[in-house]
Amino acid sequence: MKKISFWLFSWLTIPHIIAYFFSRHRAIIRKDVIRWCQCAKIQPFSGGGKYFLIALSWLLLFKKEYRNIFYLRIGKVKWLLSYLPPLSSLYIWTKSENFGAGTFIQHGFSTVITAEKIGENCWINQQVTIGYNNSKKYGYGRPTLGNNVRVSAGAKICGNITVGDNSTIGLNAVIVKDVPEGSTVIPSPMILIQEFGQKMHRKF
């Protein structure tokens, strides 16, 4: 069904493709498209090559999260192309040049990204917040993420901190300190405080 829809409506993306050719971020957009096709397992587009423009058109039609990134890349001309709307609950307030090529947003629902910088080939899930911290204790500012960082659903990364290359931030983790490269961070274990009506206190 998607294939039929694609061939019926792919003409809607022609202005976007023209914008791509005139964009100063063409090389980054190309990396984005190849990476998205690989992560989303969209075949046969994952290799790029002669299928690149078809892949770009496919992502624009069927992946709202990708539209947010595409519009970030092409700048003000996005206002002429938003008849294909971005995902309204995904907010990206990081400059395109600081938003690493190949960053994949699997589900962008209720996600806010205001990082100082994001490295290449990162993976961000839903209900994630990457943003400011106004705490005197942890320092004012925004986070910097290295390359190949994965941020799992519900995670919060706040403040003037750095998450090192090849690190994973686990589900619902709250990060307010630097994370060394190659690290995996998970939140504290849940505590069971009542079982079968009886009060208790043990790790769950």
PDB file of C-alpha atoms in Angstrom:
ATOM      1  CA  MET A   1       0.000   0.000   0.000  1.00  0.00           C
ATOM      2  CA  LYS A   2       2.856   2.386   0.823  1.00  0.00           C
ATOM      3  CA  LYS A   3       4.424   1.747  -2.582  1.00  0.00           C
ATOM      4  CA  ILE A   4       1.186   2.707  -4.317  1.00  0.00           C
ATOM      5  CA  SER A   5       0.848   5.816  -2.143  1.00  0.00           C
ATOM      6  CA  PHE A   6       4.440   6.732  -2.870  1.00  0.00           C
ATOM      7  CA  TRP A   7       4.075   6.631  -6.631  1.00  0.00           C
ATOM      8  CA  LEU A   8       0.778   8.534  -6.412  1.00  0.00           C
ATOM      9  CA  PHE A   9       2.050  11.327  -4.170  1.00  0.00           C
ATOM     10  CA  SER A  10       5.824  11.501  -4.668  1.00  0.00           C
ATOM     11  CA  TRP A  11       5.330  14.582  -6.841  1.00  0.00           C
ATOM     12  CA  LEU A  12       4.579  16.478  -3.620  1.00  0.00           C
ATOM     13  CA  THR A  13       8.258  16.253  -2.705  1.00  0.00           C
ATOM     14  CA  ILE A  14       9.589  17.799  -5.932  1.00  0.00           C
ATOM     15  CA  PRO A  15       9.962  21.293  -4.350  1.00  0.00           C
ATOM     16  CA  HIS A  16      11.818  19.689  -1.428  1.00  0.00           C
ATOM     17  CA  ILE A  17      14.229  17.968  -3.789  1.00  0.00           C
ATOM     18  CA  ILE A  18      14.855  21.269  -5.580  1.00  0.00           C
ATOM     19  CA  ALA A  19      15.554  22.839  -2.167  1.00  0.00           C
ATOM     20  CA  TYR A  20      18.015  20.027  -1.485  1.00  0.00           C
ATOM     21  CA  PHE A  21      19.981  20.803  -4.649  1.00  0.00           C
ATOM     22  CA  PHE A  22      20.281  24.471  -3.649  1.00  0.00           C
ATOM     23  CA  SER A  23      21.098  23.783   0.008  1.00  0.00           C
ATOM     24  CA  ARG A  24      24.617  24.381   1.365  1.00  0.00           C
ATOM     25  CA  HIS A  25      24.041  21.301   3.539  1.00  0.00           C
ATOM     26  CA  ARG A  26      23.663  18.835   0.650  1.00  0.00           C
ATOM     27  CA  ALA A  27      26.444  16.540   1.877  1.00  0.00           C
ATOM     28  CA  ILE A  28      24.941  16.379   5.371  1.00  0.00           C
ATOM     29  CA  ILE A  29      21.450  15.726   4.016  1.00  0.00           C
ATOM     30  CA  ARG A  30      22.862  12.867   1.964  1.00  0.00           C
ATOM     31  CA  LYS A  31      24.421  11.318   5.081  1.00  0.00           C
ATOM     32  CA  ASP A  32      21.132  11.795   6.932  1.00  0.00           C
ATOM     33  CA  VAL A  33      19.164   9.975   4.257  1.00  0.00           C
ATOM     34  CA  ILE A  34      21.521   6.989   4.045  1.00  0.00           C
ATOM     35  CA  ARG A  35      21.640   6.636   7.821  1.00  0.00           C
ATOM     36  CA  TRP A  36      17.844   6.910   8.200  1.00  0.00           C
ATOM     37  CA  CYS A  37      17.281   4.250   5.561  1.00  0.00           C
ATOM     38  CA  GLN A  38      19.740   1.954   7.335  1.00  0.00           C
ATOM     39  CA  CYS A  39      18.231   2.486  10.800  1.00  0.00           C
ATOM     40  CA  ALA A  40      14.644   2.194   9.610  1.00  0.00           C
ATOM     41  CA  LYS A  41      15.590  -0.781   7.396  1.00  0.00           C
ATOM     42  CA  ILE A  42      14.107   0.819   4.322  1.00  0.00           C
ATOM     43  CA  GLN A  43      15.268  -1.237   1.346  1.00  0.00           C
ATOM     44  CA  PRO A  44      16.660  -0.915  -1.262  1.00  0.00           C
ATOM     45  CA  PHE A  45      17.403   2.700  -0.361  1.00  0.00           C
ATOM     46  CA  SER A  46      19.876   2.069   2.478  1.00  0.00           C
ATOM     47  CA  GLY A  47      22.847   2.026   0.131  1.00  0.00           C
ATOM     48  CA  GLY A  48      22.203   5.481  -1.294  1.00  0.00           C
ATOM     49  CA  GLY A  49      23.658   5.625  -4.810  1.00  0.00           C
ATOM     50  CA  LYS A  50      21.200   5.836  -7.669  1.00  0.00           C
ATOM     51  CA  TYR A  51      18.284   5.423  -5.261  1.00  0.00           C
ATOM     52  CA  PHE A  52      19.157   8.508  -3.196  1.00  0.00           C
ATOM     53  CA  LEU A  53      16.523  10.891  -4.543  1.00  0.00           C
ATOM     54  CA  ILE A  54      13.850   8.202  -4.299  1.00  0.00           C
ATOM     55  CA  ALA A  55      14.922   7.555  -0.706  1.00  0.00           C
ATOM     56  CA  LEU A  56      14.777  11.260   0.107  1.00  0.00           C
ATOM     57  CA  SER A  57      11.297  11.482  -1.364  1.00  0.00           C
ATOM     58  CA  TRP A  58      10.188   8.375   0.566  1.00  0.00           C
ATOM     59  CA  LEU A  59      11.411   9.743   3.890  1.00  0.00           C
ATOM     60  CA  LEU A  60       9.755  13.096   3.275  1.00  0.00           C
ATOM     61  CA  LEU A  61       6.426  11.423   2.545  1.00  0.00           C
ATOM     62  CA  PHE A  62       6.356   8.824   5.315  1.00  0.00           C
ATOM     63  CA  LYS A  63       8.690   9.929   8.137  1.00  0.00           C
ATOM     64  CA  LYS A  64       7.523  13.084   9.891  1.00  0.00           C
ATOM     65  CA  GLU A  65      10.518  12.980  12.229  1.00  0.00           C
ATOM     66  CA  TYR A  66      12.809  13.135   9.219  1.00  0.00           C
ATOM     67  CA  ARG A  67      10.980  16.204   7.941  1.00  0.00           C
ATOM     68  CA  ASN A  68      11.941  18.063  11.122  1.00  0.00           C
ATOM     69  CA  ILE A  69      15.614  17.386  10.404  1.00  0.00           C
ATOM     70  CA  PHE A  70      15.290  18.170   6.693  1.00  0.00           C
ATOM     71  CA  TYR A  71      13.660  21.525   7.444  1.00  0.00           C
ATOM     72  CA  LEU A  72      16.445  22.256   9.930  1.00  0.00           C
ATOM     73  CA  ARG A  73      18.999  21.651   7.171  1.00  0.00           C
ATOM     74  CA  ILE A  74      17.435  23.825   4.473  1.00  0.00           C
ATOM     75  CA  GLY A  75      16.758  26.927   6.571  1.00  0.00           C
ATOM     76  CA  LYS A  76      14.108  29.584   5.964  1.00  0.00           C
ATOM     77  CA  VAL A  77      12.835  28.087   2.728  1.00  0.00           C
ATOM     78  CA  LYS A  78      11.159  25.460   4.942  1.00  0.00           C
ATOM     79  CA  TRP A  79       8.204  27.820   5.360  1.00  0.00           C
ATOM     80  CA  LEU A  80       7.361  27.320   1.689  1.00  0.00           C
ATOM     81  CA  LEU A  81       7.468  23.532   2.018  1.00  0.00           C
ATOM     82  CA  SER A  82       5.575  22.905   5.239  1.00  0.00           C
ATOM     83  CA  TYR A  83       2.482  21.671   3.409  1.00  0.00           C
ATOM     84  CA  LEU A  84       4.212  18.412   4.312  1.00  0.00           C
ATOM     85  CA  PRO A  85       4.189  19.195   8.042  1.00  0.00           C
ATOM     86  CA  PRO A  86       6.938  18.231  10.479  1.00  0.00           C
ATOM     87  CA  LEU A  87       6.108  16.290  13.624  1.00  0.00           C
ATOM     88  CA  SER A  88       4.523  18.932  15.854  1.00  0.00           C
ATOM     89  CA  SER A  89       5.684  17.376  19.144  1.00  0.00           C
ATOM     90  CA  LEU A  90       9.366  17.211  18.113  1.00  0.00           C
ATOM     91  CA  TYR A  91      11.319  20.397  18.792  1.00  0.00           C
ATOM     92  CA  ILE A  92      14.882  20.871  17.537  1.00  0.00           C
ATOM     93  CA  TRP A  93      16.562  24.129  18.562  1.00  0.00           C
ATOM     94  CA  THR A  94      20.126  23.211  17.682  1.00  0.00           C
ATOM     95  CA  LYS A  95      21.789  24.840  14.680  1.00  0.00           C
ATOM     96  CA  SER A  96      22.087  22.618  11.630  1.00  0.00           C
ATOM     97  CA  GLU A  97      25.889  22.850  11.603  1.00  0.00           C
ATOM     98  CA  ASN A  98      25.936  21.604  15.220  1.00  0.00           C
ATOM     99  CA  PHE A  99      23.415  18.819  14.603  1.00  0.00           C
ATOM    100  CA  GLY A 100      25.475  15.834  13.541  1.00  0.00           C
ATOM    101  CA  ALA A 101      24.980  14.170  10.188  1.00  0.00           C
ATOM    102  CA  GLY A 102      23.175  10.857  10.371  1.00  0.00           C
ATOM    103  CA  THR A 103      21.338  11.564  13.635  1.00  0.00           C
ATOM    104  CA  PHE A 104      18.304   9.275  13.702  1.00  0.00           C
ATOM    105  CA  ILE A 105      15.133   9.994  15.673  1.00  0.00           C
ATOM    106  CA  GLN A 106      13.210   6.764  15.923  1.00  0.00           C
ATOM    107  CA  HIS A 107      10.061   8.194  17.522  1.00  0.00           C
ATOM    108  CA  GLY A 108      10.010  11.935  18.045  1.00  0.00           C
ATOM    109  CA  PHE A 109       6.897  12.201  20.175  1.00  0.00           C
ATOM    110  CA  SER A 110       7.277  14.782  22.964  1.00  0.00           C
ATOM    111  CA  THR A 111      11.000  15.220  22.339  1.00  0.00           C
ATOM    112  CA  VAL A 112      12.946  18.454  22.879  1.00  0.00           C
ATOM    113  CA  ILE A 113      16.500  18.858  21.562  1.00  0.00           C
ATOM    114  CA  THR A 114      18.314  22.086  22.463  1.00  0.00           C
ATOM    115  CA  ALA A 115      21.827  20.719  22.609  1.00  0.00           C
ATOM    116  CA  GLU A 116      24.917  22.867  22.150  1.00  0.00           C
ATOM    117  CA  LYS A 117      26.188  20.226  19.746  1.00  0.00           C
ATOM    118  CA  ILE A 118      25.323  16.677  18.694  1.00  0.00           C
ATOM    119  CA  GLY A 119      27.862  14.403  17.047  1.00  0.00           C
ATOM    120  CA  GLU A 120      27.373  12.161  14.035  1.00  0.00           C
ATOM    121  CA  ASN A 121      25.225   9.034  13.885  1.00  0.00           C
ATOM    122  CA  CYS A 122      23.408   9.539  17.166  1.00  0.00           C
ATOM    123  CA  TRP A 123      20.106   7.795  17.932  1.00  0.00           C
ATOM    124  CA  ILE A 124      17.361   9.552  19.904  1.00  0.00           C
ATOM    125  CA  ASN A 125      14.085   8.029  21.056  1.00  0.00           C
ATOM    126  CA  GLN A 126      10.767   9.489  22.214  1.00  0.00           C
ATOM    127  CA  GLN A 127      10.030  11.681  25.249  1.00  0.00           C
ATOM    128  CA  VAL A 128      13.669  12.737  25.476  1.00  0.00           C
ATOM    129  CA  THR A 129      14.786  16.159  26.712  1.00  0.00           C
ATOM    130  CA  ILE A 130      18.246  17.453  25.843  1.00  0.00           C
ATOM    131  CA  GLY A 131      18.457  21.001  27.086  1.00  0.00           C
ATOM    132  CA  TYR A 132      19.308  23.808  29.447  1.00  0.00           C
ATOM    133  CA  ASN A 133      20.121  23.599  33.127  1.00  0.00           C
ATOM    134  CA  ASN A 134      19.864  26.789  35.172  1.00  0.00           C
ATOM    135  CA  SER A 135      21.298  25.212  38.309  1.00  0.00           C
ATOM    136  CA  LYS A 136      24.254  26.890  40.024  1.00  0.00           C
ATOM    137  CA  LYS A 137      25.403  23.505  41.260  1.00  0.00           C
ATOM    138  CA  TYR A 138      25.582  21.810  37.886  1.00  0.00           C
ATOM    139  CA  GLY A 139      26.353  24.829  35.732  1.00  0.00           C
ATOM    140  CA  TYR A 140      24.411  26.871  33.238  1.00  0.00           C
ATOM    141  CA  GLY A 141      24.304  25.839  29.614  1.00  0.00           C
ATOM    142  CA  ARG A 142      23.432  23.054  27.219  1.00  0.00           C
ATOM    143  CA  PRO A 143      24.782  19.531  26.659  1.00  0.00           C
ATOM    144  CA  THR A 144      27.231  18.360  24.036  1.00  0.00           C
ATOM    145  CA  LEU A 145      26.807  14.820  22.716  1.00  0.00           C
ATOM    146  CA  GLY A 146      29.645  12.962  21.036  1.00  0.00           C
ATOM    147  CA  ASN A 147      29.452  10.633  18.047  1.00  0.00           C
ATOM    148  CA  ASN A 148      27.369   7.443  18.076  1.00  0.00           C
ATOM    149  CA  VAL A 149      25.504   8.338  21.275  1.00  0.00           C
ATOM    150  CA  ARG A 150      22.186   6.574  21.896  1.00  0.00           C
ATOM    151  CA  VAL A 151      19.574   8.290  24.053  1.00  0.00           C
ATOM    152  CA  SER A 152      16.780   5.938  25.100  1.00  0.00           C
ATOM    153  CA  ALA A 153      13.121   6.789  25.657  1.00  0.00           C
ATOM    154  CA  GLY A 154      12.331   9.188  28.476  1.00  0.00           C
ATOM    155  CA  ALA A 155      15.938  10.177  29.182  1.00  0.00           C
ATOM    156  CA  LYS A 156      16.817  13.708  30.287  1.00  0.00           C
ATOM    157  CA  ILE A 157      20.235  15.272  29.601  1.00  0.00           C
ATOM    158  CA  CYS A 158      20.564  18.775  31.008  1.00  0.00           C
ATOM    159  CA  GLY A 159      23.223  21.393  31.581  1.00  0.00           C
ATOM    160  CA  ASN A 160      26.686  22.284  30.404  1.00  0.00           C
ATOM    161  CA  ILE A 161      27.905  18.686  30.248  1.00  0.00           C
ATOM    162  CA  THR A 162      29.427  16.298  27.717  1.00  0.00           C
ATOM    163  CA  VAL A 163      28.279  12.800  26.816  1.00  0.00           C
ATOM    164  CA  GLY A 164      31.259  10.986  25.334  1.00  0.00           C
ATOM    165  CA  ASP A 165      31.418   9.085  22.047  1.00  0.00           C
ATOM    166  CA  ASN A 166      29.790   5.647  21.802  1.00  0.00           C
ATOM    167  CA  SER A 167      27.797   6.051  25.028  1.00  0.00           C
ATOM    168  CA  THR A 168      24.265   4.866  25.776  1.00  0.00           C
ATOM    169  CA  ILE A 169      21.830   6.702  28.023  1.00  0.00           C
ATOM    170  CA  GLY A 170      19.256   4.232  29.356  1.00  0.00           C
ATOM    171  CA  LEU A 171      15.485   4.478  29.685  1.00  0.00           C
ATOM    172  CA  ASN A 172      14.363   7.404  31.886  1.00  0.00           C
ATOM    173  CA  ALA A 173      17.908   8.199  33.024  1.00  0.00           C
ATOM    174  CA  VAL A 174      18.557  11.759  34.238  1.00  0.00           C
ATOM    175  CA  ILE A 175      22.026  13.015  33.306  1.00  0.00           C
ATOM    176  CA  VAL A 176      23.438  16.208  34.856  1.00  0.00           C
ATOM    177  CA  LYS A 177      27.137  15.275  34.922  1.00  0.00           C
ATOM    178  CA  ASP A 178      29.709  14.420  32.252  1.00  0.00           C
ATOM    179  CA  VAL A 179      29.534  10.880  30.861  1.00  0.00           C
ATOM    180  CA  PRO A 180      32.870   9.355  29.732  1.00  0.00           C
ATOM    181  CA  GLU A 181      33.077   7.862  26.256  1.00  0.00           C
ATOM    182  CA  GLY A 182      32.002   4.249  25.850  1.00  0.00           C
ATOM    183  CA  SER A 183      29.727   4.403  28.906  1.00  0.00           C
ATOM    184  CA  THR A 184      26.243   3.024  29.556  1.00  0.00           C
ATOM    185  CA  VAL A 185      24.165   4.882  32.139  1.00  0.00           C
ATOM    186  CA  ILE A 186      20.908   3.591  33.630  1.00  0.00           C
ATOM    187  CA  PRO A 187      18.661   5.105  36.325  1.00  0.00           C
ATOM    188  CA  SER A 188      18.570   3.857  39.911  1.00  0.00           C
ATOM    189  CA  PRO A 189      16.577   0.626  40.350  1.00  0.00           C
ATOM    190  CA  MET A 190      12.909   0.890  41.257  1.00  0.00           C
ATOM    191  CA  ILE A 191      11.955   0.245  44.869  1.00  0.00           C
ATOM    192  CA  LEU A 192       8.981  -1.966  45.732  1.00  0.00           C
ATOM    193  CA  ILE A 193       7.332  -0.394  48.800  1.00  0.00           C
ATOM    194  CA  GLN A 194       4.191  -2.540  49.005  1.00  0.00           C
ATOM    195  CA  GLU A 195       3.439  -6.127  48.038  1.00  0.00           C
ATOM    196  CA  PHE A 196       0.145  -7.959  48.595  1.00  0.00           C
ATOM    197  CA  GLY A 197      -0.948  -5.058  50.806  1.00  0.00           C
ATOM    198  CA  GLN A 198       2.121  -5.284  53.075  1.00  0.00           C
ATOM    199  CA  LYS A 199       4.656  -2.471  53.392  1.00  0.00           C
ATOM    200  CA  MET A 200       8.177  -3.316  52.415  1.00  0.00           C
ATOM    201  CA  HIS A 201      11.333  -1.814  50.896  1.00  0.00           C
ATOM    202  CA  ARG A 202      13.346  -3.771  48.367  1.00  0.00           C
ATOM    203  CA  LYS A 203      14.811  -3.346  44.925  1.00  0.00           C
ATOM    204  CA  PHE A 204      12.419  -4.372  42.187  1.00  0.00           C
TER     205      PHE A 204
END
